Short mmCIF file of C-alpha atoms and ligand atoms in Angstrom, two decimals:
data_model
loop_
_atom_site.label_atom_id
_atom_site.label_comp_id
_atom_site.label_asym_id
_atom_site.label_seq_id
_atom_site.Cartn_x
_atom_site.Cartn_y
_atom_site.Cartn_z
CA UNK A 82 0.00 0.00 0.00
CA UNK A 83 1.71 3.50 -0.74
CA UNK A 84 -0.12 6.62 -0.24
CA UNK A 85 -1.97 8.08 -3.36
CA UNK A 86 -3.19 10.82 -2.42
CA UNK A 87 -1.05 13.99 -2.24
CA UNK A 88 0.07 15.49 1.29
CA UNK A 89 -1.73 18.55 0.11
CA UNK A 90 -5.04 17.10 -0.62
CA UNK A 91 -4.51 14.99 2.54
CA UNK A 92 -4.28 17.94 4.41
CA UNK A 93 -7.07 19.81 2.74
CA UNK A 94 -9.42 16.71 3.59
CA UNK A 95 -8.53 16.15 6.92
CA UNK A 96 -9.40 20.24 7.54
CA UNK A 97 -12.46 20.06 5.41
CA UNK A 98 -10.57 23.36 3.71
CA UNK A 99 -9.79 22.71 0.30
CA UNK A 100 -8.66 26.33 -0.49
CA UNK A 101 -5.17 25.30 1.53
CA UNK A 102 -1.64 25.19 0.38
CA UNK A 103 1.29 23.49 1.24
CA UNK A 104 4.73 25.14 0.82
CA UNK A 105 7.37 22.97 -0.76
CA UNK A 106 5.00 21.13 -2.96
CA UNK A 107 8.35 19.68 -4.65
CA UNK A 108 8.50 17.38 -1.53
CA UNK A 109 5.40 15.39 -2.04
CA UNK A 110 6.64 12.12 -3.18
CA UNK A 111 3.62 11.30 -4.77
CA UNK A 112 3.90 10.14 -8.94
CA UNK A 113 0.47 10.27 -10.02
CA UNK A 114 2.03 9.94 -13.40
CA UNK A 115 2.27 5.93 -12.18
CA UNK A 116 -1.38 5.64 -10.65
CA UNK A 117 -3.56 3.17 -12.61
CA UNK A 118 -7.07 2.61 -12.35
CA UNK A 119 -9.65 -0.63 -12.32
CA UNK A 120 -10.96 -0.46 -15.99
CA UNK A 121 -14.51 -1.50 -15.01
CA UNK A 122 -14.69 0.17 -11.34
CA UNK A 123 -12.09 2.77 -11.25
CA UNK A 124 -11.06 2.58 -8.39
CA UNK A 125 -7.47 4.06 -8.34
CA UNK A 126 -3.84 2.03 -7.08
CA UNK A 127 -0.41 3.07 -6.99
CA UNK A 128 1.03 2.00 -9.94
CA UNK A 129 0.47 -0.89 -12.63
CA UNK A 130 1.96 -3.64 -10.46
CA UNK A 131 -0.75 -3.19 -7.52
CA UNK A 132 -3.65 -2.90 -9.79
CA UNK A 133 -2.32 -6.28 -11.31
CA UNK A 134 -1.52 -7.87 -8.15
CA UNK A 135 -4.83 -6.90 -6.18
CA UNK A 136 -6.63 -8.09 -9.50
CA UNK A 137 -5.15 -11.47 -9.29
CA UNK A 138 -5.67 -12.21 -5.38
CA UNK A 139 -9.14 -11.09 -4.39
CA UNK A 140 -10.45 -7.86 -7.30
CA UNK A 141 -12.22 -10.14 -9.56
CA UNK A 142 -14.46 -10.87 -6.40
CA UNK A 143 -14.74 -7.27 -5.34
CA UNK A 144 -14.67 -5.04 -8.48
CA UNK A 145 -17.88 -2.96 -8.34
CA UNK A 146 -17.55 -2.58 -12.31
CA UNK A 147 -20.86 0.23 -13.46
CA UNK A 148 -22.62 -0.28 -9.96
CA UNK A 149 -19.38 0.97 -8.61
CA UNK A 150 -21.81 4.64 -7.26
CA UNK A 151 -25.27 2.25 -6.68
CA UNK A 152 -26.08 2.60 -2.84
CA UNK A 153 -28.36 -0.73 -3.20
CA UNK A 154 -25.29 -3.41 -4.27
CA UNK A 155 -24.31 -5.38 -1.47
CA UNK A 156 -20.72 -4.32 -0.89
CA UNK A 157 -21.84 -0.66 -0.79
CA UNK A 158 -24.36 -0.97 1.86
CA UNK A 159 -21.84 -3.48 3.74
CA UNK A 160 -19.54 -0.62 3.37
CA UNK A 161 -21.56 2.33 4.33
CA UNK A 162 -23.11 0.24 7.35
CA UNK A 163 -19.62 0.21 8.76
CA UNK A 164 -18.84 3.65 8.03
CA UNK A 165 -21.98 4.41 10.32
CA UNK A 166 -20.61 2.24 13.61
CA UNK A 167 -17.13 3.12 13.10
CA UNK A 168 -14.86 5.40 13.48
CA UNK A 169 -12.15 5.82 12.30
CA UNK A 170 -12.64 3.21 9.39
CA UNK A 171 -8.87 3.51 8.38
CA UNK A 172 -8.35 0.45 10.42
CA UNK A 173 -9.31 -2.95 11.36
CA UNK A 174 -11.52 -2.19 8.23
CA UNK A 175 -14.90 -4.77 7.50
CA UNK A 176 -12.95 -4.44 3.79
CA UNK A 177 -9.38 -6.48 5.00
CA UNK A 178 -12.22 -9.33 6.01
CA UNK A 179 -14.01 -9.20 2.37
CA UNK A 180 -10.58 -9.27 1.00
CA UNK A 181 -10.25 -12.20 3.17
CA UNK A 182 -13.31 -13.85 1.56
CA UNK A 183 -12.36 -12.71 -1.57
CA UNK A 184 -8.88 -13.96 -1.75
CA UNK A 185 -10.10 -17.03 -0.87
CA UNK A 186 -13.01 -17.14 -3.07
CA UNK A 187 -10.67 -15.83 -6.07
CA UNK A 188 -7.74 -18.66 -5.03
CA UNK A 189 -7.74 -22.29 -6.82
CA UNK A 190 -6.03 -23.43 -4.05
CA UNK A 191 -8.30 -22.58 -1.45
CA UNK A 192 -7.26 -24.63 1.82
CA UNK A 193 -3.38 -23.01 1.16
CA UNK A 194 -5.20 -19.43 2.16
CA UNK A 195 -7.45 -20.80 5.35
CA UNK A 196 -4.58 -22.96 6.56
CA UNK A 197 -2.62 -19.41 6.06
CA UNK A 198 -5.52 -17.46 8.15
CA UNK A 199 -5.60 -20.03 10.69
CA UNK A 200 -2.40 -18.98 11.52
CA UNK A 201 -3.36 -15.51 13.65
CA UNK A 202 -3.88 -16.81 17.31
CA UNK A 203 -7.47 -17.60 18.08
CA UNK A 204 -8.94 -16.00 21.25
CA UNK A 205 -11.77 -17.80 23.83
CA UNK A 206 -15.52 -16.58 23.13
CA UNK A 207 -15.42 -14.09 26.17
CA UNK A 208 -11.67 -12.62 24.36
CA UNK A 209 -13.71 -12.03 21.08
CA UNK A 210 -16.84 -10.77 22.29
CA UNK A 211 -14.52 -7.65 24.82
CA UNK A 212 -12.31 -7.09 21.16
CA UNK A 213 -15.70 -6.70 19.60
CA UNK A 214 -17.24 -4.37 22.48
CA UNK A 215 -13.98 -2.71 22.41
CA UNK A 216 -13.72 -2.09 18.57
CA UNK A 217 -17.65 -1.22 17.83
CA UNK A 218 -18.92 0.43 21.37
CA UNK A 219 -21.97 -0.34 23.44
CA UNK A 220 -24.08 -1.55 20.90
CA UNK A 221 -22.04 -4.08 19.29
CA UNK A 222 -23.78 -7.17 19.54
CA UNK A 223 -26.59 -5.92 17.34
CA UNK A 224 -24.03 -4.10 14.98
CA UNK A 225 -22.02 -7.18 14.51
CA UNK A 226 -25.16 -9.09 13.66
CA UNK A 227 -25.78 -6.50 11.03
CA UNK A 228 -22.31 -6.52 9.79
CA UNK A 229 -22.89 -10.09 9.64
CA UNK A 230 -25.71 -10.31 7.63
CA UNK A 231 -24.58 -7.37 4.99
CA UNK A 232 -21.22 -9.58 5.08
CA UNK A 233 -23.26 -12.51 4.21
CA UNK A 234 -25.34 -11.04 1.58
CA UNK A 235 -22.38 -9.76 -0.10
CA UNK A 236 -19.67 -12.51 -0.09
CA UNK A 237 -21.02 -16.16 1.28
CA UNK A 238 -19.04 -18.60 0.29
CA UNK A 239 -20.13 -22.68 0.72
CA UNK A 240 -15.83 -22.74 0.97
CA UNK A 241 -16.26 -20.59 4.12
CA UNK A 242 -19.79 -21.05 4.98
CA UNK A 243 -18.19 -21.13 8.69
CA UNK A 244 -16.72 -17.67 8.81
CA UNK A 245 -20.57 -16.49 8.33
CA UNK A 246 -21.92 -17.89 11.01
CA UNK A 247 -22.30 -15.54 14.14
CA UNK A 248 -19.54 -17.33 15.96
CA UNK A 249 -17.45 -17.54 12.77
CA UNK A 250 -17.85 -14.34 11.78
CA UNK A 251 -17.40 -12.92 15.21
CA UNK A 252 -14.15 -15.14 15.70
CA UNK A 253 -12.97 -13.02 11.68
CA UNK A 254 -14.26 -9.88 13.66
CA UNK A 255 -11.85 -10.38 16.34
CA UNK A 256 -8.92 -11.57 14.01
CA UNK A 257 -8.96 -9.15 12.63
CA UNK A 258 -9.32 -6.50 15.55
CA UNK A 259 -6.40 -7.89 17.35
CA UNK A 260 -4.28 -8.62 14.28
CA UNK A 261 -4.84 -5.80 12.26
CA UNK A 262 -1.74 -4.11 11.28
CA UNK A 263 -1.83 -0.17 10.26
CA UNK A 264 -0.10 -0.36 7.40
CA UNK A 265 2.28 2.32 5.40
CA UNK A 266 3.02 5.74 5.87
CA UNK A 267 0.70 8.87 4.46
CA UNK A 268 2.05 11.07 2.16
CA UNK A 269 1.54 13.75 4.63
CA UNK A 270 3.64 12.50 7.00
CA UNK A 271 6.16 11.70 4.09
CA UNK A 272 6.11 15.24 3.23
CA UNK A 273 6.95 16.32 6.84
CA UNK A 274 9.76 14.22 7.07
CA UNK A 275 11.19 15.26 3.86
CA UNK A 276 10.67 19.39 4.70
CA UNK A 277 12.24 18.32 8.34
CA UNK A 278 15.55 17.23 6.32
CA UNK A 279 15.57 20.56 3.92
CA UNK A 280 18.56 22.89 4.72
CA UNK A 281 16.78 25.94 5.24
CA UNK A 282 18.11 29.69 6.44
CA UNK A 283 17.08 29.91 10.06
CA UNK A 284 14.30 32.06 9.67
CA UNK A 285 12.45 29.79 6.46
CA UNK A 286 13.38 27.25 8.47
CA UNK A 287 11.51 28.22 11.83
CA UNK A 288 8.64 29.25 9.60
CA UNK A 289 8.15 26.09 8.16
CA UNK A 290 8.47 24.24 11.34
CA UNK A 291 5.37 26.59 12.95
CA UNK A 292 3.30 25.73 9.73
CA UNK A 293 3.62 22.48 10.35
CA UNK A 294 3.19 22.40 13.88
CA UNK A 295 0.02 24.61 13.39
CA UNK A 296 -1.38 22.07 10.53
CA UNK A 297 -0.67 19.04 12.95
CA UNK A 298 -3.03 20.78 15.64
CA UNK A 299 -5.33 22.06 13.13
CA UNK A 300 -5.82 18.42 12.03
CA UNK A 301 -6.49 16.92 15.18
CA UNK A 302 -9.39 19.43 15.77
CA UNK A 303 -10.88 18.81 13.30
CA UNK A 304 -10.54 15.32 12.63
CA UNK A 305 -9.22 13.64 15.78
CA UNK A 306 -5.78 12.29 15.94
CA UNK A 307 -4.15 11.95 12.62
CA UNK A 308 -3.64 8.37 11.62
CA UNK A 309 -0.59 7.52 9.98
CA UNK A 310 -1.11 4.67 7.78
CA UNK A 311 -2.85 3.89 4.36
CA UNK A 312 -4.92 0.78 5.70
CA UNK A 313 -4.54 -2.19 7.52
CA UNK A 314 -3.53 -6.04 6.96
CA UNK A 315 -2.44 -9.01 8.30
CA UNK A 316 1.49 -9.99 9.23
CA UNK A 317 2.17 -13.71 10.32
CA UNK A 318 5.62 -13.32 11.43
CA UNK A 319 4.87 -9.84 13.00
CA UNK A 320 1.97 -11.44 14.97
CA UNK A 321 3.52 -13.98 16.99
CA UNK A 322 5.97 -11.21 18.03
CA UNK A 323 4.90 -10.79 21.57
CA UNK A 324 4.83 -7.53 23.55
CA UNK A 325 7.67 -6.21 26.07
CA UNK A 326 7.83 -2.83 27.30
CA UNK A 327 11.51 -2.73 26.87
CA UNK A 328 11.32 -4.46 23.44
CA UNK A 329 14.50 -5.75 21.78
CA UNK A 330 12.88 -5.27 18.18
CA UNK A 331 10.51 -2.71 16.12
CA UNK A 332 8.37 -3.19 13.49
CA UNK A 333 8.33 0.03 10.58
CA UNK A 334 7.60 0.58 7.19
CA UNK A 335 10.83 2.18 5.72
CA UNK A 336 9.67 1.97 2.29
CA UNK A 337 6.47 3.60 2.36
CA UNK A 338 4.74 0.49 0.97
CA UNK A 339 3.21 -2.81 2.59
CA UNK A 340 7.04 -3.70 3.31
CA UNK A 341 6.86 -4.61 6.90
CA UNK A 342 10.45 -4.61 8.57
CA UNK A 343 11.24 -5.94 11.94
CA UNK A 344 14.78 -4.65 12.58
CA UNK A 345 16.58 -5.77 16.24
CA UNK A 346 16.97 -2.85 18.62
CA UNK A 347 20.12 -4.67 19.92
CA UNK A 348 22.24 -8.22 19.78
CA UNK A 349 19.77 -11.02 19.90
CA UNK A 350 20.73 -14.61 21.02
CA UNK A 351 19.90 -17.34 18.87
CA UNK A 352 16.88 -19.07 21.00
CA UNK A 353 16.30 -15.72 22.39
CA UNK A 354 12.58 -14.42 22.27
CA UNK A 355 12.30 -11.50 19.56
CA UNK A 356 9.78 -8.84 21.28
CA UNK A 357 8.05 -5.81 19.66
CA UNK A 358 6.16 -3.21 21.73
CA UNK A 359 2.57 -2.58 21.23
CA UNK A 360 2.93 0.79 22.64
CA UNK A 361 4.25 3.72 21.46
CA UNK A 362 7.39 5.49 23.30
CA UNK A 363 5.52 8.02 25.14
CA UNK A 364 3.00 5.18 26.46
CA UNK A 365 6.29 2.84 27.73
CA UNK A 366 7.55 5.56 29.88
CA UNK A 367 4.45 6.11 32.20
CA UNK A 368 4.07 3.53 35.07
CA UNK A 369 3.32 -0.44 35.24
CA UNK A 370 0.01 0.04 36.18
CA UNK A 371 -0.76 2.51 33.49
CA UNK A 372 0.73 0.64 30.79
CA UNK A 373 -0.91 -2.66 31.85
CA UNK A 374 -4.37 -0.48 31.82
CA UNK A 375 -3.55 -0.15 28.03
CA UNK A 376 -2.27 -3.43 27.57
CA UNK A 377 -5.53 -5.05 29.01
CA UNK A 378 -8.27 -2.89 27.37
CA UNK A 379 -6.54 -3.10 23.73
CA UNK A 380 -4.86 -6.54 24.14
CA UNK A 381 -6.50 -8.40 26.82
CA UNK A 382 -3.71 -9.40 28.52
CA UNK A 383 -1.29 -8.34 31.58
CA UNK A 384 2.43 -7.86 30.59
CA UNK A 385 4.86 -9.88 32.80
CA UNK A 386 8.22 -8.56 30.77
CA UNK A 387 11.59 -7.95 33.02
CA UNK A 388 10.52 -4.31 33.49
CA UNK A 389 7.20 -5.15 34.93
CA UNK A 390 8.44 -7.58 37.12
CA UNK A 391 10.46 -5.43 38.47
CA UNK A 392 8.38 -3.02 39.65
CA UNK A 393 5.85 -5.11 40.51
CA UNK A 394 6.16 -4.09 43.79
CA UNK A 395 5.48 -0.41 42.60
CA UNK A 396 2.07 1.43 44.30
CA UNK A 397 -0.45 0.70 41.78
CA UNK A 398 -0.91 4.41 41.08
CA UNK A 399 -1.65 5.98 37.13
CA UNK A 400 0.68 8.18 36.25
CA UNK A 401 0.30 11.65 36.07
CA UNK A 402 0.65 11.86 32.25
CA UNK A 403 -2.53 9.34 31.81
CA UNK A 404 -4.80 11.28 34.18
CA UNK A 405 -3.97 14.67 32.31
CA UNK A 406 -4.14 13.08 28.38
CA UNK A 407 -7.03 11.48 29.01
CA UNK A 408 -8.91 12.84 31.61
CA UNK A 409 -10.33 10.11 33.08
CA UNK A 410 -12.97 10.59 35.94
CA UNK A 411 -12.11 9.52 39.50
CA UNK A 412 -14.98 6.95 38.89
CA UNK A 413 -13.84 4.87 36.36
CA UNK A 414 -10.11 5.30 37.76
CA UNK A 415 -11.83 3.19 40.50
CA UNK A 416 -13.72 1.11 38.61
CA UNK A 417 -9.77 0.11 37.22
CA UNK A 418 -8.56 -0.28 40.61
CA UNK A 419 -11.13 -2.41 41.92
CA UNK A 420 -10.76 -4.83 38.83
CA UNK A 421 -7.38 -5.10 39.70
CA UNK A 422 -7.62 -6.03 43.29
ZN1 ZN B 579 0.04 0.15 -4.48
ZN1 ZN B 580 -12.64 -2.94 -10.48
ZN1 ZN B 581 5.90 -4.98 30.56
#
């Protein structure tokens, strides 16, 4: 996946202000000389090779061709039911699971792609159902069963008639929830990086750096915290990776495209467990308890890596960073408590 959609038309969508302009245009590094698009459906990719590969593995199955705009086809109202429950739809998307369906559908050898999903860890019915709560909010259990039967309408398979039924599907639900994997970088944030590394006179150079300060803020006004990745996907390798808070490996996308590298943050032992952190750098530094907090309402699970063992013995108290980002009530601070005693 690599961004096709220009940092400044990013940033005029995300502000809802399509009058704005970016300085340094020369350091988008988007071609749209290379983009390509689906003959029958247009829908737009990259470059040739995409178009091609997505075309092969699971289009065929998905291509709207002329009802591509018709509100009434199944994979539109699949679609715009889960743009009503969820937000933001950049990840974890209801369209990695048709892709799912659809690679399978599309594959001759069929049983080579489920034996490759069954891979991603499988969770107990209670794990699912809080991944679910957690991903679509209160009312989940009647907007999965929608989900479900849009899903159905628009993709059964007899191949994978168990992946529609409502534990099946909830099971995909979840699979996809916990194994989800924000994928690539936005040209946006490509177009930062690049002004960041411009040799500038001190005063263009402190100008720049308050424009983009000011359009990072701006953004997150108006469209809540900016996400930085293209879509989502599924990683084998980069799933069984489990977490540490002082993790000896990171994943990234240097490449700006579905390239996935794991690089080692220092010398590994052979036999040695390779660890990755599921939280960022800000979120490692605040204390056990907090991080655990995160760990257990977006993971399900309680860390028990070196650092947390150490300070095991640490007051179970929320750091002062938490309570002032999130600004959490006493009330459900002791609603957290109690479920930990
Ligand atoms: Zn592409
Ligand atoms: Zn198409
Ligand atoms: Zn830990």
């Amino acid at each position: 996946i690599t961004a096709w959609e220009t940092a400044e038309k990013t940033a005029q969508r995300l502000l809802g202000k399509s009058s704005l302009v970016l300085p340094h245009p020369e350091q988008c590094s988007i071609r749209k000389d290379l983009h390509q698009q689906c003959p029958r459906c247009q829908v737009t990719y990259c470059s040739a090779e995409c178009r091609q590969a997505a075309l092969e593995q699971y289009h065929q199955v998905l291509c709207l061709g002329p009802s591509r705009d018709d509100p009434t086809h199944p994979l539109n109202k699949l679609q715009e039911a889960w743009r009503n429950m969820h937000y933001p739809p950049e990840t974890s998307s209801i369209m990695l699971m048709a892709r799912m369906v659809a690679t399978v559908k599309q594959a001759k050898d069929k049983e080579w792609w489920i034996k490759a999903f069954s891979q991603f860890c499988s969770k107990t019915a209670n794990e699912e159902e809080e991944v679910v709560h957690k991903l679509l909010g209160d009312k989940f259990k009647g907007q999965l069963e929608l989900l479900r039967l849009l899903f159905t309408e628009a993709l059964y398979d007899e191949h994978l008639s168990r992946w529609f039924t409502p534990e099946g599907f909830r099971s995909l639900f979840a699979l996809v929830g916990t194994n989800g994997q924000g994928i690539g970088t936005s040209s946006l944030s490509q177009w930062v990086h690049a002004c960041d590394a411009l040799d500038l006179p001190m005063l263009q150079r402190e100008e720049l750096d308050a424009f983009i300060d000011q359009l990072y803020k701006d953004i997150e006004k108006e469209s809540g915290e900016f996400l930085n990745c293209e879509g989502s996907g599924l990683y084998v390798l980069q799933s069984c990776s489990n977490h540490s808070c002082i993790p000896n490996a990171e994943t990234s996308f240097p490449e700006n495209n579905f390239l996935l590298h794991l690089t080692a943050l220092e010398d590994i032992e052979a036999g040695e467990e390779i660890c990755i952190s599921y939280l960022d750098c800000c979120q490692r530094e605040r204390s056990r308890h907090s991080r655990n907090k995160i760990l257990r309402e977006n993971y399900l699970f309680t860390c028990s890596c070196p650092k947390c063992l150490a300070q095991a013995d640490d007051a179970d108290v929320t750091s002062d960073e938490e309570e002032e980002g999130e600004g959490e009530t006493d009330d459900a601070e002791l609603e957290d408590e109690m479920t930990d005693v």
